PDB file of C-alpha atoms and ligand atoms in Angstrom:
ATOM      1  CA  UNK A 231     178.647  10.342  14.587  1.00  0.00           C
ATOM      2  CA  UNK A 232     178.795  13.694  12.593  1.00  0.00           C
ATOM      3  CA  UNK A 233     176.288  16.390  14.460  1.00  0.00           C
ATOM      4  CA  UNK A 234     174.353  17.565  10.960  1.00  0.00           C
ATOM      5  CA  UNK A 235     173.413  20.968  12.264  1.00  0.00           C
ATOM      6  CA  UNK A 236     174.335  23.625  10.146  1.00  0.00           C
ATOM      7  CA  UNK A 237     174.076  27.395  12.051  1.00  0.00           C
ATOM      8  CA  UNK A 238     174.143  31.218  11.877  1.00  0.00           C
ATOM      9  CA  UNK A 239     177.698  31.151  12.590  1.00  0.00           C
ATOM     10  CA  UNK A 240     178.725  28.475   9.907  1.00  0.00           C
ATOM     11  CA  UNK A 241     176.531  30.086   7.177  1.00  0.00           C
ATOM     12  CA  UNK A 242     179.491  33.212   8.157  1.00  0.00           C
ATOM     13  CA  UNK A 243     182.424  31.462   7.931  1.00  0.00           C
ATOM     14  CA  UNK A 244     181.268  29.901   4.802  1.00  0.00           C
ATOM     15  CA  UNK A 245     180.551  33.402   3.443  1.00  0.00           C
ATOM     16  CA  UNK A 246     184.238  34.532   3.869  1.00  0.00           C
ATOM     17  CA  UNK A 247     185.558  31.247   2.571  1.00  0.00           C
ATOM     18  CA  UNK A 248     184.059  31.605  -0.219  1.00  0.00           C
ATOM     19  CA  UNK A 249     185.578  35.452  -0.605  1.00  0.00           C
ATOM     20  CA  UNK A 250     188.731  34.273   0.367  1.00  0.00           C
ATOM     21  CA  UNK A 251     188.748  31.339  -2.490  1.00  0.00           C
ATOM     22  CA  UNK A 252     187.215  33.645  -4.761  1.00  0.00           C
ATOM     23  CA  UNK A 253     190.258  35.998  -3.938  1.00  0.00           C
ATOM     24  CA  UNK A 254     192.820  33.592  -4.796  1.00  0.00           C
ATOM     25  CA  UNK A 255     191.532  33.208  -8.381  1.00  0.00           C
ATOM     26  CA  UNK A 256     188.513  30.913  -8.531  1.00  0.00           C
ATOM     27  CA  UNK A 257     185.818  32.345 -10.873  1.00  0.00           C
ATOM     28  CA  UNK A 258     183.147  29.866 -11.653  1.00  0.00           C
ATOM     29  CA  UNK A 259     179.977  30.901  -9.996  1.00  0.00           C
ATOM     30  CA  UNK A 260     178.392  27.947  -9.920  1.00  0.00           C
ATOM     31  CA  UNK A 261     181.397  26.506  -7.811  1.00  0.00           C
ATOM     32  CA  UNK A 262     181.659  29.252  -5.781  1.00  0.00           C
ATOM     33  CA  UNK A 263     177.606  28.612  -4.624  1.00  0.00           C
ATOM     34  CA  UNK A 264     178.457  25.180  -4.201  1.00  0.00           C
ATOM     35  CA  UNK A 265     181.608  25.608  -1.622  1.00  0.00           C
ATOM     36  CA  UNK A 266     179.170  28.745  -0.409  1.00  0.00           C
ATOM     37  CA  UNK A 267     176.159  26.160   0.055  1.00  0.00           C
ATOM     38  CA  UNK A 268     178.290  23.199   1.670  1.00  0.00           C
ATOM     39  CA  UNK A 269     178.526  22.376   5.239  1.00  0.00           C
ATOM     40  CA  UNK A 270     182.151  21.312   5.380  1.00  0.00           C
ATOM     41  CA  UNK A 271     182.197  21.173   9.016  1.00  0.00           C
ATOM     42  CA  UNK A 272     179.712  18.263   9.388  1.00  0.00           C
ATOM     43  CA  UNK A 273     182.699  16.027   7.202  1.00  0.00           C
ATOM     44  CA  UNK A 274     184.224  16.667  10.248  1.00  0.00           C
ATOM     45  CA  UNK A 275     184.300  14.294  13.429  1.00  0.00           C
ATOM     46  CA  UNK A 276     185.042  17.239  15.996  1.00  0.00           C
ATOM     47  CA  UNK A 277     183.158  20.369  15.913  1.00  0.00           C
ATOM     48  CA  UNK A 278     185.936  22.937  15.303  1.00  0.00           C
ATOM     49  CA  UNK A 279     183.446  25.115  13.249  1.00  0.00           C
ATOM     50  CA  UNK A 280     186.685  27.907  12.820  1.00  0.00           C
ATOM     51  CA  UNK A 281     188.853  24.549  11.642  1.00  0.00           C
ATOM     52  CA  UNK A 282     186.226  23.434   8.758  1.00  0.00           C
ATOM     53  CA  UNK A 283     186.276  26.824   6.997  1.00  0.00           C
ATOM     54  CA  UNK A 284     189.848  27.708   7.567  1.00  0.00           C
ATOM     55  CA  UNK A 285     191.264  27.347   3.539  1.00  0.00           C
ATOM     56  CA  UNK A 286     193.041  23.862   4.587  1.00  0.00           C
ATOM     57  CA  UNK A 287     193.214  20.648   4.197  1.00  0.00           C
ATOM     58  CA  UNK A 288     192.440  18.751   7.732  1.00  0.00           C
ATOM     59  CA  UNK A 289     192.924  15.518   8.600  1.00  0.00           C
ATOM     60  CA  UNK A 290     189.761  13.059   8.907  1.00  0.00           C
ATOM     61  CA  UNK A 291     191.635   9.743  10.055  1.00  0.00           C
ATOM     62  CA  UNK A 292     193.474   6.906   8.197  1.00  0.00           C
ATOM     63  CA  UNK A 293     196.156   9.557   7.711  1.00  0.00           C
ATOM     64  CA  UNK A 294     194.044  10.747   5.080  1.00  0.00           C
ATOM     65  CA  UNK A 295     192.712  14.201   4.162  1.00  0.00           C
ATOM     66  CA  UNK A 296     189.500  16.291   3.370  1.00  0.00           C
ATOM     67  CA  UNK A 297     191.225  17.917   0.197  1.00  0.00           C
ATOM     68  CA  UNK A 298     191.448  22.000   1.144  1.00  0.00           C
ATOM     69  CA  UNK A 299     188.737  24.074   0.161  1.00  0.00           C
ATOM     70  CA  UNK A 300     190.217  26.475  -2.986  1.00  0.00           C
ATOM     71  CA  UNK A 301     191.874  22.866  -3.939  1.00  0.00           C
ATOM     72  CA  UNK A 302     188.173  21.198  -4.620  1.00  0.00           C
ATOM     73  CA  UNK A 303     187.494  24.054  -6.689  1.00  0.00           C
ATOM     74  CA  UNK A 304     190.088  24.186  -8.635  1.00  0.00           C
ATOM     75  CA  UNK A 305     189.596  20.803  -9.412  1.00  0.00           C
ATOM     76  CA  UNK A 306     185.774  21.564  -9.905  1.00  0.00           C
ATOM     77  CA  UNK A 307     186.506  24.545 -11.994  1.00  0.00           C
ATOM     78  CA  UNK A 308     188.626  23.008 -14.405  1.00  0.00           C
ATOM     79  CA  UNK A 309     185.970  20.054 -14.725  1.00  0.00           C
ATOM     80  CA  UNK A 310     183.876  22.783 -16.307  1.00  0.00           C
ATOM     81  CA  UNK A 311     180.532  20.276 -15.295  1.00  0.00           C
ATOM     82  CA  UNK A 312     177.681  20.486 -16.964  1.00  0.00           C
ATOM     83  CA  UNK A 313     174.199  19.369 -15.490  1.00  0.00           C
ATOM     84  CA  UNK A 314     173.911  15.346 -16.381  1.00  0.00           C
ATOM     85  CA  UNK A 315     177.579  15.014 -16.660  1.00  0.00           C
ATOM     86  CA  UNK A 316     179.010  11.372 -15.322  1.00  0.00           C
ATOM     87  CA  UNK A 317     181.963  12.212 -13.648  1.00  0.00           C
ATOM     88  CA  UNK A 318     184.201   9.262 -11.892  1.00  0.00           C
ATOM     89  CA  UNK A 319     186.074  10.477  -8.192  1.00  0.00           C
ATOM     90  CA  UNK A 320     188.951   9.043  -7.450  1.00  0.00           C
ATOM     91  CA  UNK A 321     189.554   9.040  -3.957  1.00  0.00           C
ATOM     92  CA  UNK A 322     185.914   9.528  -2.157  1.00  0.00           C
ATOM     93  CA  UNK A 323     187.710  10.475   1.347  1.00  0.00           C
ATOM     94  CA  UNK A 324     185.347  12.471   3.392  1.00  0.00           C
ATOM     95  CA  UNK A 325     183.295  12.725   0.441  1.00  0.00           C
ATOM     96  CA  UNK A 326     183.078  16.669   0.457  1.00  0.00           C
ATOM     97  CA  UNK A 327     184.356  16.641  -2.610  1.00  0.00           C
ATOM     98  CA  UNK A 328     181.655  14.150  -4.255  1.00  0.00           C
ATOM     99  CA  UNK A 329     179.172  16.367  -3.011  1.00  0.00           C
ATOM    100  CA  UNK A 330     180.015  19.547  -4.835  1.00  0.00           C
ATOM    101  CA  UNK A 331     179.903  17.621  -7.698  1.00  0.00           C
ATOM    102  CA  UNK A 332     176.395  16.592  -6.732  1.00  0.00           C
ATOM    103  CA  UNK A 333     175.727  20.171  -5.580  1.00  0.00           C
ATOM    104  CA  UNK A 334     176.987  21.026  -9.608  1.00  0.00           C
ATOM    105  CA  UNK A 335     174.276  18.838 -11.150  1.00  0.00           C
ATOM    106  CA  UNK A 336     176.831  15.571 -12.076  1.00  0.00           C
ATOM    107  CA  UNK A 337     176.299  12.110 -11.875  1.00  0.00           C
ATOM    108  CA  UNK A 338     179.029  10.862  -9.637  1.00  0.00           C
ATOM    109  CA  UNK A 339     181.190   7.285  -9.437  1.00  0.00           C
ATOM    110  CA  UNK A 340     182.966   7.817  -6.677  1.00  0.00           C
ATOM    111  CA  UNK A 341     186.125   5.282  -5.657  1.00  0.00           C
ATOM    112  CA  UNK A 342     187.518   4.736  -2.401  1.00  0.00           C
ATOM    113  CA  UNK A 343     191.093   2.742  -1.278  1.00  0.00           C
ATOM    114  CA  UNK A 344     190.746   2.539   2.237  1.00  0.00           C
ATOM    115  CA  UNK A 345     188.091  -0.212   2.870  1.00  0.00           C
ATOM    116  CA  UNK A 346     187.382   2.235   6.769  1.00  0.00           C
ATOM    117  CA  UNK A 347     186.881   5.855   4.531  1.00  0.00           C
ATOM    118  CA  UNK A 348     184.396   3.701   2.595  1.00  0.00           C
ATOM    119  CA  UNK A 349     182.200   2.295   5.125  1.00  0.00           C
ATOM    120  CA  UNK A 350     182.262   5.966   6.836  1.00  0.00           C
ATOM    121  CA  UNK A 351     181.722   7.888   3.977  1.00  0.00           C
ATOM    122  CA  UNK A 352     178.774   5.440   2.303  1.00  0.00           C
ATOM    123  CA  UNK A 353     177.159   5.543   5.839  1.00  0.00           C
ATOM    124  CA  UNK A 354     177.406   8.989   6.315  1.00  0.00           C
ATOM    125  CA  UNK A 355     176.778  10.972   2.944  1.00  0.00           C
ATOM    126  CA  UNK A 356     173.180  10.210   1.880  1.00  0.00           C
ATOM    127  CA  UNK A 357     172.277  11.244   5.362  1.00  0.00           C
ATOM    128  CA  UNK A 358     173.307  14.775   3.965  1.00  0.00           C
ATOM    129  CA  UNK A 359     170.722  14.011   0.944  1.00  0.00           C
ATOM    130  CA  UNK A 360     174.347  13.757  -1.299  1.00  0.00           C
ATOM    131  CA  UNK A 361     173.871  10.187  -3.344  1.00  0.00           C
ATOM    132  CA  UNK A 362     176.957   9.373  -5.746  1.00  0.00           C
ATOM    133  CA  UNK A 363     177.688   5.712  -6.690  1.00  0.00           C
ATOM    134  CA  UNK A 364     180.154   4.479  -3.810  1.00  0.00           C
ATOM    135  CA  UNK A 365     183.048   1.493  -4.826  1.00  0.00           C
ATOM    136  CA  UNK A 366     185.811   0.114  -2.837  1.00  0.00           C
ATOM    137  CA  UNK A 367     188.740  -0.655  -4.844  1.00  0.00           C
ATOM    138  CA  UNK A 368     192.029   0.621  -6.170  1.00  0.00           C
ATOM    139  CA  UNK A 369     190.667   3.938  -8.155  1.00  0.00           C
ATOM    140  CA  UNK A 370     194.406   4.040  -9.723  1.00  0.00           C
ATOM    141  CA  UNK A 371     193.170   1.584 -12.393  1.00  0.00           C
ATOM    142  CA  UNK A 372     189.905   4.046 -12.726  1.00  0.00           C
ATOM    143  CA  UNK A 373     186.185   1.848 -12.579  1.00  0.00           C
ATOM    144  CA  UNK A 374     186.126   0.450 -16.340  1.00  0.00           C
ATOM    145  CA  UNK A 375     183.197  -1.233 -16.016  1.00  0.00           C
ATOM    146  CA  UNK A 376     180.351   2.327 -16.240  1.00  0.00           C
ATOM    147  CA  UNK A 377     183.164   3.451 -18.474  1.00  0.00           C
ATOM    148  CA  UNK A 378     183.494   6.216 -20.546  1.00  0.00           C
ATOM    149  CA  UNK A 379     183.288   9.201 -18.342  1.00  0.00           C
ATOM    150  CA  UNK A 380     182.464  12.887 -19.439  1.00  0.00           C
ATOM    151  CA  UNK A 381     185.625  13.791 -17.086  1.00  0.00           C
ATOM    152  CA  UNK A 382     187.772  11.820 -14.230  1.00  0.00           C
ATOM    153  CA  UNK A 383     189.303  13.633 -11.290  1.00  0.00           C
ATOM    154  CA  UNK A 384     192.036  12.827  -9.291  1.00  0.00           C
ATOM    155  CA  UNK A 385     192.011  13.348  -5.345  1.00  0.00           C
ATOM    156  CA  UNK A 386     195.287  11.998  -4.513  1.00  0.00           C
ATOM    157  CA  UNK A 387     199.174  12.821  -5.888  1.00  0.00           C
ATOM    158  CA  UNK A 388     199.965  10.145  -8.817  1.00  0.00           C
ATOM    159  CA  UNK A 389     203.416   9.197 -10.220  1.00  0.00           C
ATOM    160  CA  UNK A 390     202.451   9.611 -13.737  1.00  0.00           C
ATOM    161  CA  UNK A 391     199.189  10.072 -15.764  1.00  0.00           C
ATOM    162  CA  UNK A 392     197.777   6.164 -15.545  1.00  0.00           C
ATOM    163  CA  UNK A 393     196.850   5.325 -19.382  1.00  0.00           C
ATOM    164  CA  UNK A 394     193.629   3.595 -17.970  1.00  0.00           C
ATOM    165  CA  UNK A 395     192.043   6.762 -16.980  1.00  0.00           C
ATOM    166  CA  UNK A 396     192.730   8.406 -20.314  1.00  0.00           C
ATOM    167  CA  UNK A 397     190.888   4.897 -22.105  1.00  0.00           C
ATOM    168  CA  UNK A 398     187.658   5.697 -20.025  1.00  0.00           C
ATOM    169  CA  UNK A 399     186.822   9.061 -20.823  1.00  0.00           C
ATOM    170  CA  UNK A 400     184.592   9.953 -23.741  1.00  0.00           C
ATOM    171  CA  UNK A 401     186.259  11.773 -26.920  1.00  0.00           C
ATOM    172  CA  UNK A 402     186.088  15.791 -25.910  1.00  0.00           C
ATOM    173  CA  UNK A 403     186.306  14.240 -21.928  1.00  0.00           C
ATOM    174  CA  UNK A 404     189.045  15.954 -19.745  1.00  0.00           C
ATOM    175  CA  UNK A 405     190.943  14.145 -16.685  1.00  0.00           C
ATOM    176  CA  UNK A 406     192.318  16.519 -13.407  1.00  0.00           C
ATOM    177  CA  UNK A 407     195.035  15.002 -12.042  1.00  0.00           C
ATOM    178  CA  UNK A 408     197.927  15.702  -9.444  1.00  0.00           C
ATOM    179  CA  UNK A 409     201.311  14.086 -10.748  1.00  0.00           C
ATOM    180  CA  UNK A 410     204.450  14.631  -8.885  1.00  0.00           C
ATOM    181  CA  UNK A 411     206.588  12.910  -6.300  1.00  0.00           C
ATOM    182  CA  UNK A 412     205.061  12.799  -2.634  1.00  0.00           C
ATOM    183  CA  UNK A 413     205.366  16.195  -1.287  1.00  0.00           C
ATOM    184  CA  UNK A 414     204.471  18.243  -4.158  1.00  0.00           C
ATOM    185  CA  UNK A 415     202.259  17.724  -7.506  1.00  0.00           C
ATOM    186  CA  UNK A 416     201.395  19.908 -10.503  1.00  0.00           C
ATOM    187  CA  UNK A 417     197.640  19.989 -11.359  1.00  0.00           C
ATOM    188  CA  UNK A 418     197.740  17.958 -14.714  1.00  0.00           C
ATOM    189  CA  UNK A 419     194.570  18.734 -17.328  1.00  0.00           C
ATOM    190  CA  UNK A 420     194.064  16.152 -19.989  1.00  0.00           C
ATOM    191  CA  UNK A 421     191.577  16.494 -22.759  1.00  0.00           C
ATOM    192  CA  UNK A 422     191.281  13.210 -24.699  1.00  0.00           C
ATOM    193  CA  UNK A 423     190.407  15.080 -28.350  1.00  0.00           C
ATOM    194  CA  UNK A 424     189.944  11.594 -30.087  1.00  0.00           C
ATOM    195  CA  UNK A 425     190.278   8.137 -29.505  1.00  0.00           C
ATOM    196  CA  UNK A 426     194.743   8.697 -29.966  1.00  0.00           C
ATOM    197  CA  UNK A 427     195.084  12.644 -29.619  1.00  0.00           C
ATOM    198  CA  UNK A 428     195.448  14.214 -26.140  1.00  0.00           C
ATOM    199  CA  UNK A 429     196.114  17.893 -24.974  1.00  0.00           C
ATOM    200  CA  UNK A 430     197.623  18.507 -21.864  1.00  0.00           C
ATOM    201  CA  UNK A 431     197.918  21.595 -19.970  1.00  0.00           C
ATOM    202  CA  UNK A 432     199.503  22.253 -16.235  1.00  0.00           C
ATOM    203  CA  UNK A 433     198.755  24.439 -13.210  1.00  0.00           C
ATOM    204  CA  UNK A 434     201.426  24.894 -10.505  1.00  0.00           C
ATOM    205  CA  UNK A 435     201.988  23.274  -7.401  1.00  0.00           C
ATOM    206  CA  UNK A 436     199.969  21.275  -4.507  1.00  0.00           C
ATOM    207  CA  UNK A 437     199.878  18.865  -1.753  1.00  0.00           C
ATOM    208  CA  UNK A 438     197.510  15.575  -1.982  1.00  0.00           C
ATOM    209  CA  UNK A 439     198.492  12.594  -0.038  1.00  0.00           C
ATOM    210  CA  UNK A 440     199.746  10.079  -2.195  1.00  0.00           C
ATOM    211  CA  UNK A 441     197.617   7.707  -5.393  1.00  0.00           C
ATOM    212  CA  UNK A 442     198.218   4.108  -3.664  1.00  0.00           C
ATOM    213  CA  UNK A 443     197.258   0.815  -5.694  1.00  0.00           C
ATOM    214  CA  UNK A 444     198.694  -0.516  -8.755  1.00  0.00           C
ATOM    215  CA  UNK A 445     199.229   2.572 -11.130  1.00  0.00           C
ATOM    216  CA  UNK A 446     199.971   4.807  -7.811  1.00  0.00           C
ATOM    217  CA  UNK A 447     202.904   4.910  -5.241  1.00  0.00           C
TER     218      UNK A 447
HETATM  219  N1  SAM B  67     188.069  13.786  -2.297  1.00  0.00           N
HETATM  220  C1  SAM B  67     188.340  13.688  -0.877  1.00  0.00           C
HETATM  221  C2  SAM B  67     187.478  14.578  -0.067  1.00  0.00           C
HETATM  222  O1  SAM B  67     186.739  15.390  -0.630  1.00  0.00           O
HETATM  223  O2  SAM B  67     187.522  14.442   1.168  1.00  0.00           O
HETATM  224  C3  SAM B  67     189.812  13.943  -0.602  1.00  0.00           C
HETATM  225  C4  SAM B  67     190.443  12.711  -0.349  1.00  0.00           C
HETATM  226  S1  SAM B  67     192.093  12.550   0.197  1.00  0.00           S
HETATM  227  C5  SAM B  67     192.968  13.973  -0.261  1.00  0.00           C
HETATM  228  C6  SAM B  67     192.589  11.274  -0.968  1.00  0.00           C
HETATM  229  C7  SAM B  67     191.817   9.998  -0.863  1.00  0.00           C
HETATM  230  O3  SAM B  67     192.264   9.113  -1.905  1.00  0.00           O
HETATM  231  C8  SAM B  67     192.006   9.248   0.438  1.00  0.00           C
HETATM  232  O4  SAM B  67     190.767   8.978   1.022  1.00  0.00           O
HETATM  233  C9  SAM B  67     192.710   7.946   0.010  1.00  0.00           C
HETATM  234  O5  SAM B  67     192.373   6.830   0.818  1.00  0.00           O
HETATM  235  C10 SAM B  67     192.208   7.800  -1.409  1.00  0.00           C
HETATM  236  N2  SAM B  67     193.023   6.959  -2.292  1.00  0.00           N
HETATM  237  C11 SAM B  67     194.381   6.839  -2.356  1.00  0.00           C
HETATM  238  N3  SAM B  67     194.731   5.965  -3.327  1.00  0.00           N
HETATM  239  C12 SAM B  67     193.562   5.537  -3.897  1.00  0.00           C
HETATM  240  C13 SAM B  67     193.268   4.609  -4.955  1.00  0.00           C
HETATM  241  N4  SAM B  67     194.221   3.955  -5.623  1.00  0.00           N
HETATM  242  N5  SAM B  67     191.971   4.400  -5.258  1.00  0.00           N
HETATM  243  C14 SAM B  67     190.969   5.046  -4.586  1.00  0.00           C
HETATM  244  N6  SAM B  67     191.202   5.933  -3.569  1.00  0.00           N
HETATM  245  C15 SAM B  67     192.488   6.165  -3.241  1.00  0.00           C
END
């Protein structure tokens, strides 16, 4: 069980997280407060406080990942969320992620692969007062049934861009992604500009674990 204290010392680490993130290019101040308000170290099962607000991604079982810090908000950034927005998560993980989206006023659907990460991460994120809409399933095929989505993101590397997740957004909706092979991925942004035009733009590299299920690896 996750100990849900937050402290003096945490609330300082967090502090030069964020100036470290904020250092390496991110700019949105509404992210920044978010990553600034989180406690990332109770997503953690030991209490390494220096571990949780180290700029890294950390293992959290299943030989899965909490996503590293400047990561989630780059993704977040590039979301550009507005308050109300229905966003879809694919990938729920430790769930640190779904909560900044909370934090940035969203309405999250939040998928999850690994039917373990689920049951943890439903059990153990409303206790933090964080309250997406949790699903088991195979995200790679998105959640087409609270289709369309103002955006989709991404948490794990895909092979391609899966042509589901483009049908689900709304016209003007935009889709992170990480789409590479399984080392290394390039931060894919697609805006869906009408129901057949697309623009696509692409940030340099990073690291997720791999997209599993039927449109992943
Ligand atoms: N967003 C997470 C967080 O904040 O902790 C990061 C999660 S980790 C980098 C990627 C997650 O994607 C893992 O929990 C993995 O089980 C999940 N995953 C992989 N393939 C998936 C799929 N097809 N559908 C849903 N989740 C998937």
């Amino acid at each position: 069980m996750n100990n849900l204290e937050d402290s003096y010392k945490a609330k300082g680490l967090r502090r030069q997280l964020v100036k470290e993130i904020e250092g390496k290019g991110i700019k949105s101040a509404t992210v920044l407060s978010a990553i600034g308000k989180m406690p990332r170290h109770v997503f953690f099962d030991s209490i390494f406080l220096e571990h949780a607000y180290e700029d890294k991604a950390f293992p959290i079982g299943e030989k899965q990942t909490i996503s590293q810090p400047y990561t989630v908000a780059f993704q977040s950034e590039l979301l550009n969320v507005s308050k109300g927005d229905k966003i879809l998560e694919i990938g729920t993980g430790s769930g640190y992620q779904a909560a900044i989206l909370l934090e940035l006023g969203a309405e999250v659907f939040t998928i999850e692969y690994n039917q373990k990460l689920f049951q943890k991460t439903i059990e153990f994120l409303p206790k933090l007062g964080y309250n997406p809409h949790f699903f088991e399933g195979d995200g790679s095929l998105g959640l087409p049934k609270h289709a369309p989505y103002d955006s989709i993101v991404v948490t794990a590397g895909a092979p391609n861009v899966p042509d589901a997740l483009i049908k689900q957004l709304k016209i003007g909706g935009v889709l992170v992604i990480p789409v590479g092979d399984q080392k290394q991925q390039k931060m894919i942004v697609i805006k869906k500009l009408s129901q057949n035009k697309a623009s696509k733009k692409e940030f340099s590299h990073f690291s997720f674990v791999p997209l599993l299920g039927k449109d992943g690896w």
